[in-house]
PDB file of C-alpha atoms in Angstrom:
ATOM      1  CA  GLY A  19      15.364   3.910 -19.889  1.00 53.00           C
ATOM      2  CA  ASN A  20      14.271   0.507 -21.131  1.00 52.00           C
ATOM      3  CA  ALA A  21      16.010  -2.846 -21.394  1.00 48.00           C
ATOM      4  CA  GLY A  22      18.407  -2.716 -24.301  1.00 50.00           C
ATOM      5  CA  ASP A  23      19.112   1.007 -23.941  1.00 52.00           C
ATOM      6  CA  ALA A  24      22.744   2.038 -23.732  1.00 50.00           C
ATOM      7  CA  ILE A  25      23.977   4.247 -20.900  1.00 51.00           C
ATOM      8  CA  ALA A  26      26.287   6.976 -22.205  1.00 53.00           C
ATOM      9  CA  ASP A  27      28.635   7.073 -19.222  1.00 60.00           C
ATOM     10  CA  VAL A  28      28.619   3.840 -17.236  1.00 57.00           C
ATOM     11  CA  LYS A  29      31.270   5.174 -14.858  1.00 61.00           C
ATOM     12  CA  SER A  30      28.927   7.944 -13.685  1.00 69.00           C
ATOM     13  CA  ILE A  31      26.420   5.451 -12.236  1.00 69.00           C
ATOM     14  CA  PRO A  32      26.951   4.430  -8.580  1.00 75.00           C
ATOM     15  CA  ILE A  33      27.493   0.678  -8.245  1.00 73.00           C
ATOM     16  CA  TYR A  34      25.873  -1.150  -5.313  1.00 68.00           C
ATOM     17  CA  SER A  35      26.971  -4.631  -4.280  1.00 70.00           C
ATOM     18  CA  LYS A  36      25.301  -4.673  -0.852  1.00 74.00           C
ATOM     19  CA  PRO A  37      21.738  -3.988   0.372  1.00 68.00           C
ATOM     20  CA  ILE A  38      20.743  -0.316   0.456  1.00 63.00           C
ATOM     21  CA  THR A  39      19.024   1.165   3.509  1.00 68.00           C
ATOM     22  CA  ILE A  40      15.992   3.298   2.644  1.00 62.00           C
ATOM     23  CA  THR A  41      15.200   5.817   5.401  1.00 66.00           C
ATOM     24  CA  ALA A  42      12.875   8.337   3.729  1.00 64.00           C
ATOM     25  CA  ASP A  43      10.110   8.663   1.137  1.00 67.00           C
ATOM     26  CA  GLY A  44      11.250   8.696  -2.459  1.00 62.00           C
ATOM     27  CA  TYR A  45      11.382   7.029  -5.843  1.00 62.00           C
ATOM     28  CA  ALA A  46      14.325   4.700  -6.443  1.00 58.00           C
ATOM     29  CA  LYS A  47      15.423   3.101  -9.683  1.00 62.00           C
ATOM     30  CA  ALA A  48      18.205   0.597 -10.266  1.00 64.00           C
ATOM     31  CA  VAL A  49      19.516  -0.965 -13.468  1.00 64.00           C
ATOM     32  CA  LEU A  50      21.552  -4.061 -14.266  1.00 63.00           C
ATOM     33  CA  LEU A  51      24.129  -3.283 -16.932  1.00 66.00           C
ATOM     34  CA  SER A  52      26.164  -5.444 -19.267  1.00 72.00           C
ATOM     35  CA  SER A  53      29.910  -4.837 -19.546  1.00 73.00           C
ATOM     36  CA  GLU A  54      29.158  -2.740 -22.645  1.00 74.00           C
ATOM     37  CA  GLY A  55      26.859  -0.452 -20.672  1.00 70.00           C
ATOM     38  CA  THR A  56      23.575  -1.812 -22.032  1.00 78.00           C
ATOM     39  CA  VAL A  57      20.596  -2.073 -19.683  1.00 76.00           C
ATOM     40  CA  ILE A  58      19.782  -5.757 -19.119  1.00 78.00           C
ATOM     41  CA  ASP A  59      17.095  -5.230 -16.490  1.00 67.00           C
ATOM     42  CA  GLU A  60      15.725  -2.483 -14.273  1.00 64.00           C
ATOM     43  CA  ILE A  61      13.623  -2.096 -11.158  1.00 61.00           C
ATOM     44  CA  ALA A  62      11.844   0.962  -9.760  1.00 56.00           C
ATOM     45  CA  LYS A  63      10.065   1.383  -6.421  1.00 62.00           C
ATOM     46  CA  ASP A  64       7.976   4.150  -4.840  1.00 62.00           C
ATOM     47  CA  PHE A  65       8.957   4.171  -1.161  1.00 62.00           C
ATOM     48  CA  SER A  66       6.736   5.499   1.628  1.00 73.00           C
ATOM     49  CA  ILE A  67       8.616   5.168   4.918  1.00 93.00           C
ATOM     50  CA  ASN A  68       6.431   5.819   7.970  1.00 96.00           C
ATOM     51  CA  LEU A  69       5.721   4.653  11.537  1.00 98.00           C
ATOM     52  CA  ALA A  70       4.091   1.423  10.305  1.00 98.00           C
ATOM     53  CA  THR A  71       6.948   0.392   8.005  1.00 97.00           C
ATOM     54  CA  GLY A  72       8.363  -2.986   9.001  1.00 96.00           C
ATOM     55  CA  LYS A  73       6.303  -3.265  12.179  1.00 98.00           C
ATOM     56  CA  LYS A  74       4.143  -6.214  13.308  1.00 98.00           C
ATOM     57  CA  ILE A  75       0.806  -6.556  11.529  1.00 98.00           C
ATOM     58  CA  LYS A  76      -2.068  -9.012  11.892  1.00 98.00           C
ATOM     59  CA  LEU A  77      -4.904  -9.359   9.384  1.00 98.00           C
ATOM     60  CA  THR A  78      -8.306 -10.483  10.631  1.00 95.00           C
ATOM     61  CA  THR A  79      -9.530 -10.872   7.040  1.00 93.00           C
ATOM     62  CA  THR A  80      -7.419 -13.082   4.773  1.00 94.00           C
ATOM     63  CA  PRO A  81      -6.752 -11.834   1.221  1.00 96.00           C
ATOM     64  CA  ALA A  82      -7.607 -13.923  -1.834  1.00 96.00           C
ATOM     65  CA  ILE A  83      -5.014 -16.562  -2.703  1.00 95.00           C
ATOM     66  CA  ASN A  84      -4.413 -14.976  -6.118  1.00 94.00           C
ATOM     67  CA  PHE A  85      -3.801 -11.492  -4.655  1.00 96.00           C
ATOM     68  CA  PRO A  86      -1.425 -12.014  -1.705  1.00 96.00           C
ATOM     69  CA  GLY A  87       0.631  -8.873  -2.320  1.00 95.00           C
ATOM     70  CA  GLU A  88       4.336  -8.910  -1.519  1.00 92.00           C
ATOM     71  CA  GLY A  89       4.522 -11.167   1.522  1.00 90.00           C
ATOM     72  CA  ASN A  90       0.825 -11.211   2.410  1.00 93.00           C
ATOM     73  CA  ALA A  91       0.107  -8.992   5.456  1.00 96.00           C
ATOM     74  CA  PHE A  92       3.686  -7.679   5.472  1.00 96.00           C
ATOM     75  CA  GLY A  93       3.039  -6.224   2.021  1.00 96.00           C
ATOM     76  CA  LEU A  94       0.796  -3.610   3.656  1.00 98.00           C
ATOM     77  CA  ILE A  95       3.652  -2.231   5.759  1.00 97.00           C
ATOM     78  CA  ASN A  96       6.698  -2.914   3.547  1.00 95.00           C
ATOM     79  CA  GLY A  97       7.114   0.767   2.692  1.00 94.00           C
ATOM     80  CA  VAL A  98       6.425   0.298  -1.035  1.00 91.00           C
ATOM     81  CA  ARG A  99       3.434   1.661  -2.981  1.00 91.00           C
ATOM     82  CA  SER A 100       2.397   0.543  -6.442  1.00 91.00           C
ATOM     83  CA  ASP A 101       3.224   3.069  -9.140  1.00 88.00           C
ATOM     84  CA  ARG A 102       1.836   0.908 -11.970  1.00 88.00           C
ATOM     85  CA  GLY A 103      -1.871   0.729 -11.188  1.00 91.00           C
ATOM     86  CA  ALA A 104      -3.358  -2.758 -11.193  1.00 92.00           C
ATOM     87  CA  ASN A 105      -0.272  -4.138 -12.975  1.00 91.00           C
ATOM     88  CA  SER A 106       1.684  -4.572  -9.766  1.00 93.00           C
ATOM     89  CA  THR A 107       2.374  -7.468  -7.409  1.00 93.00           C
ATOM     90  CA  GLU A 108       2.057  -5.113  -4.417  1.00 95.00           C
ATOM     91  CA  TRP A 109      -1.756  -5.362  -4.218  1.00 97.00           C
ATOM     92  CA  LEU A 110      -3.557  -7.475  -1.647  1.00 98.00           C
ATOM     93  CA  GLY A 111      -7.099  -8.263  -2.773  1.00 97.00           C
ATOM     94  CA  TRP A 112     -10.349  -9.284  -1.091  1.00 98.00           C
ATOM     95  CA  GLN A 113     -13.543 -10.177  -2.962  1.00 96.00           C
ATOM     96  CA  GLY A 114     -16.807  -9.597  -1.135  1.00 95.00           C
ATOM     97  CA  ALA A 115     -14.961  -8.874   2.104  1.00 96.00           C
ATOM     98  CA  ASP A 116     -13.660  -5.859   3.974  1.00 98.00           C
ATOM     99  CA  MET A 117     -10.103  -5.408   5.236  1.00 98.00           C
ATOM    100  CA  GLU A 118      -9.223  -5.261   8.904  1.00 98.00           C
ATOM    101  CA  ALA A 119      -5.719  -5.190  10.341  1.00 98.00           C
ATOM    102  CA  VAL A 120      -4.023  -4.385  13.641  1.00 99.00           C
ATOM    103  CA  ILE A 121      -0.541  -2.884  13.551  1.00 99.00           C
ATOM    104  CA  ASP A 122       1.753  -3.008  16.587  1.00 99.00           C
ATOM    105  CA  LEU A 123       4.193  -0.085  16.488  1.00 99.00           C
ATOM    106  CA  GLY A 124       6.376  -1.729  19.150  1.00 98.00           C
ATOM    107  CA  THR A 125       6.224   1.207  21.557  1.00 99.00           C
ATOM    108  CA  PRO A 126       3.711   4.045  22.074  1.00 99.00           C
ATOM    109  CA  LYS A 127       4.064   6.687  19.355  1.00 98.00           C
ATOM    110  CA  SER A 128       2.527  10.082  18.684  1.00 98.00           C
ATOM    111  CA  ILE A 129       0.003   9.629  15.835  1.00 98.00           C
ATOM    112  CA  THR A 130      -1.570  12.347  13.671  1.00 98.00           C
ATOM    113  CA  SER A 131      -2.697  10.516  10.516  1.00 98.00           C
ATOM    114  CA  VAL A 132      -3.447   7.117   9.000  1.00 98.00           C
ATOM    115  CA  SER A 133      -3.841   6.503   5.277  1.00 98.00           C
ATOM    116  CA  VAL A 134      -4.302   3.571   2.915  1.00 98.00           C
ATOM    117  CA  HIS A 135      -3.271   3.362  -0.747  1.00 97.00           C
ATOM    118  CA  VAL A 136      -6.013   1.698  -2.819  1.00 98.00           C
ATOM    119  CA  LEU A 137      -7.250   0.846  -6.288  1.00 97.00           C
ATOM    120  CA  THR A 138     -10.496   2.607  -7.233  1.00 96.00           C
ATOM    121  CA  ALA A 139     -11.154   0.554 -10.383  1.00 93.00           C
ATOM    122  CA  ARG A 140      -9.769  -2.577 -12.002  1.00 89.00           C
ATOM    123  CA  GLY A 141     -10.327  -2.388 -15.710  1.00 85.00           C
ATOM    124  CA  SER A 142     -13.969  -1.361 -16.113  1.00 85.00           C
ATOM    125  CA  GLN A 143     -15.062  -2.795 -12.756  1.00 87.00           C
ATOM    126  CA  PRO A 144     -15.355  -0.491  -9.722  1.00 90.00           C
ATOM    127  CA  CYS A 145     -13.490  -1.377  -6.533  1.00 94.00           C
ATOM    128  CA  LYS A 146     -13.479   2.001  -4.802  1.00 95.00           C
ATOM    129  CA  PRO A 147     -13.608   1.544  -1.004  1.00 98.00           C
ATOM    130  CA  GLN A 148     -16.457   3.193   0.893  1.00 98.00           C
ATOM    131  CA  TRP A 149     -14.485   4.303   3.924  1.00 99.00           C
ATOM    132  CA  LEU A 150     -11.468   3.973   6.189  1.00 99.00           C
ATOM    133  CA  GLU A 151     -12.007   3.696   9.946  1.00 99.00           C
ATOM    134  CA  VAL A 152      -9.251   3.819  12.563  1.00 99.00           C
ATOM    135  CA  PHE A 153      -9.078   2.824  16.229  1.00 99.00           C
ATOM    136  CA  THR A 154      -6.124   3.358  18.587  1.00 99.00           C
ATOM    137  CA  SER A 155      -4.959   1.563  21.716  1.00 99.00           C
ATOM    138  CA  ILE A 156      -2.120   1.604  24.222  1.00 98.00           C
ATOM    139  CA  ASP A 157      -2.496  -2.008  25.413  1.00 98.00           C
ATOM    140  CA  GLY A 158      -3.889  -3.779  22.326  1.00 98.00           C
ATOM    141  CA  LYS A 159      -7.125  -4.621  24.145  1.00 98.00           C
ATOM    142  CA  ASN A 160      -9.023  -1.383  24.693  1.00 98.00           C
ATOM    143  CA  PHE A 161      -9.436   0.536  21.432  1.00 99.00           C
ATOM    144  CA  ILE A 162     -10.761   4.074  21.008  1.00 98.00           C
ATOM    145  CA  ALA A 163     -12.352   5.279  17.764  1.00 98.00           C
ATOM    146  CA  ALA A 164     -10.084   7.836  16.081  1.00 98.00           C
ATOM    147  CA  GLY A 165     -12.308   8.689  13.128  1.00 98.00           C
ATOM    148  CA  LYS A 166     -13.542   7.755   9.680  1.00 98.00           C
ATOM    149  CA  ALA A 167     -12.545   8.995   6.203  1.00 98.00           C
ATOM    150  CA  THR A 168     -14.634   8.682   3.033  1.00 98.00           C
ATOM    151  CA  ASN A 169     -12.932  11.026   0.552  1.00 96.00           C
ATOM    152  CA  ILE A 170     -10.388   9.408  -1.737  1.00 97.00           C
ATOM    153  CA  LYS A 171      -7.595  11.539  -3.147  1.00 97.00           C
ATOM    154  CA  GLN A 172      -7.447  10.229  -6.715  1.00 95.00           C
ATOM    155  CA  ASP A 173      -4.060   9.470  -8.242  1.00 93.00           C
ATOM    156  CA  LYS A 174      -2.923   8.142 -11.616  1.00 93.00           C
ATOM    157  CA  LEU A 175      -3.867   4.734 -13.058  1.00 94.00           C
ATOM    158  CA  ASN A 176      -7.054   4.288 -10.970  1.00 95.00           C
ATOM    159  CA  MET A 177      -5.131   4.534  -7.711  1.00 97.00           C
ATOM    160  CA  GLY A 178      -5.963   6.733  -4.741  1.00 97.00           C
ATOM    161  CA  THR A 179      -5.429   7.404  -1.048  1.00 98.00           C
ATOM    162  CA  LEU A 180      -7.917   7.382   1.824  1.00 98.00           C
ATOM    163  CA  ASP A 181      -6.385   9.770   4.337  1.00 98.00           C
ATOM    164  CA  LEU A 182      -7.584  10.232   7.922  1.00 98.00           C
ATOM    165  CA  LEU A 183      -6.202  13.134   9.930  1.00 98.00           C
ATOM    166  CA  ILE A 184      -6.704  12.487  13.626  1.00 96.00           C
ATOM    167  CA  ARG A 185      -6.298  14.586  16.736  1.00 93.00           C
ATOM    168  CA  LYS A 186      -2.760  14.021  17.979  1.00 93.00           C
ATOM    169  CA  THR A 187      -2.803  10.953  20.174  1.00 97.00           C
ATOM    170  CA  THR A 188      -0.389   8.440  21.644  1.00 98.00           C
ATOM    171  CA  ALA A 189      -0.888   4.786  20.730  1.00 99.00           C
ATOM    172  CA  GLN A 190       1.008   1.555  20.168  1.00 99.00           C
ATOM    173  CA  PHE A 191      -1.716  -0.460  18.453  1.00 99.00           C
ATOM    174  CA  ILE A 192      -3.637   0.825  15.436  1.00 99.00           C
ATOM    175  CA  ARG A 193      -6.709  -0.997  14.128  1.00 99.00           C
ATOM    176  CA  VAL A 194      -7.455  -0.175  10.503  1.00 99.00           C
ATOM    177  CA  LYS A 195     -10.743  -1.074   8.793  1.00 99.00           C
ATOM    178  CA  VAL A 196     -11.493  -0.480   5.112  1.00 99.00           C
ATOM    179  CA  LYS A 197     -15.024  -1.060   3.779  1.00 98.00           C
ATOM    180  CA  GLY A 198     -15.261  -2.509   0.281  1.00 97.00           C
ATOM    181  CA  PHE A 199     -17.414  -1.190  -2.577  1.00 96.00           C
ATOM    182  CA  GLY A 200     -20.032  -3.944  -2.139  1.00 95.00           C
ATOM    183  CA  LYS A 201     -22.161  -5.477  -4.889  1.00 94.00           C
ATOM    184  CA  ILE A 202     -21.500  -4.202  -8.402  1.00 94.00           C
ATOM    185  CA  PRO A 203     -24.650  -2.305  -9.470  1.00 91.00           C
ATOM    186  CA  ASP A 204     -26.786  -2.953 -12.540  1.00 94.00           C
ATOM    187  CA  GLY A 205     -25.493  -1.507 -15.759  1.00 91.00           C
ATOM    188  CA  MET A 206     -21.834  -2.050 -14.888  1.00 90.00           C
ATOM    189  CA  PRO A 207     -19.532  -4.917 -15.955  1.00 87.00           C
ATOM    190  CA  GLY A 208     -19.916  -7.780 -13.484  1.00 89.00           C
ATOM    191  CA  ALA A 209     -23.260  -6.473 -12.193  1.00 93.00           C
ATOM    192  CA  GLY A 210     -24.563  -8.437  -9.207  1.00 94.00           C
ATOM    193  CA  ASN A 211     -21.155  -9.854  -8.282  1.00 95.00           C
ATOM    194  CA  ASP A 212     -19.169  -8.976  -5.187  1.00 96.00           C
ATOM    195  CA  SER A 213     -16.631  -6.288  -5.979  1.00 96.00           C
ATOM    196  CA  TRP A 214     -12.946  -6.504  -5.153  1.00 97.00           C
ATOM    197  CA  LEU A 215     -11.077  -4.437  -2.592  1.00 98.00           C
ATOM    198  CA  PHE A 216      -7.381  -3.753  -3.260  1.00 98.00           C
ATOM    199  CA  LEU A 217      -4.832  -2.230  -0.868  1.00 98.00           C
ATOM    200  CA  ASP A 218      -1.067  -2.159  -1.092  1.00 96.00           C
ATOM    201  CA  GLU A 219       0.051   0.074   1.772  1.00 97.00           C
ATOM    202  CA  ILE A 220      -1.018   1.355   5.187  1.00 98.00           C
ATOM    203  CA  GLN A 221       0.786   4.498   6.312  1.00 98.00           C
ATOM    204  CA  ILE A 222       0.864   5.859   9.863  1.00 98.00           C
ATOM    205  CA  ARG A 223       2.408   9.228  10.649  1.00 97.00           C
TER     206      ARG A 223
END
């Protein structure tokens, strides 16, 4: 519903007065109701809980000050994906730069895939990443190449996922690199300028 809508049976809606623990993927929606049962406000989140969620992360490339996401680097592993395209505060953005991050899973884990949720266009300007590259390590010093992915699985609202399936391996540290689109080509809006790169979630499974 939308703000101002009335809920037919207020008593049928579970009431939460304490934080809720999210332990699995899913779409959650909550509403704030008036005493008459009218929606005052609502919030909806697309959760993606995975091995990276809530773990330590370090960015080697700093995002633009006007696109810090939700909590800067932490926004990439907060378990929440944008479901509203570019109109979301979840996105971290880099202009004319690639993204590189190292995630510490805390203890060695069995890894079979790494994916990043991205924007492929912002308005009429392209920002589709060229590739995702992943490296794994046990000690955080010696990294082994795990592979590279170039195919983006397109989603709604100019969003998509770069998904890398890797041979089952054990690692504690995961280095993730995402290559930006590069210079905007002639004939496109913003031609000659550095394109943007937008990510809002890194998922490790």
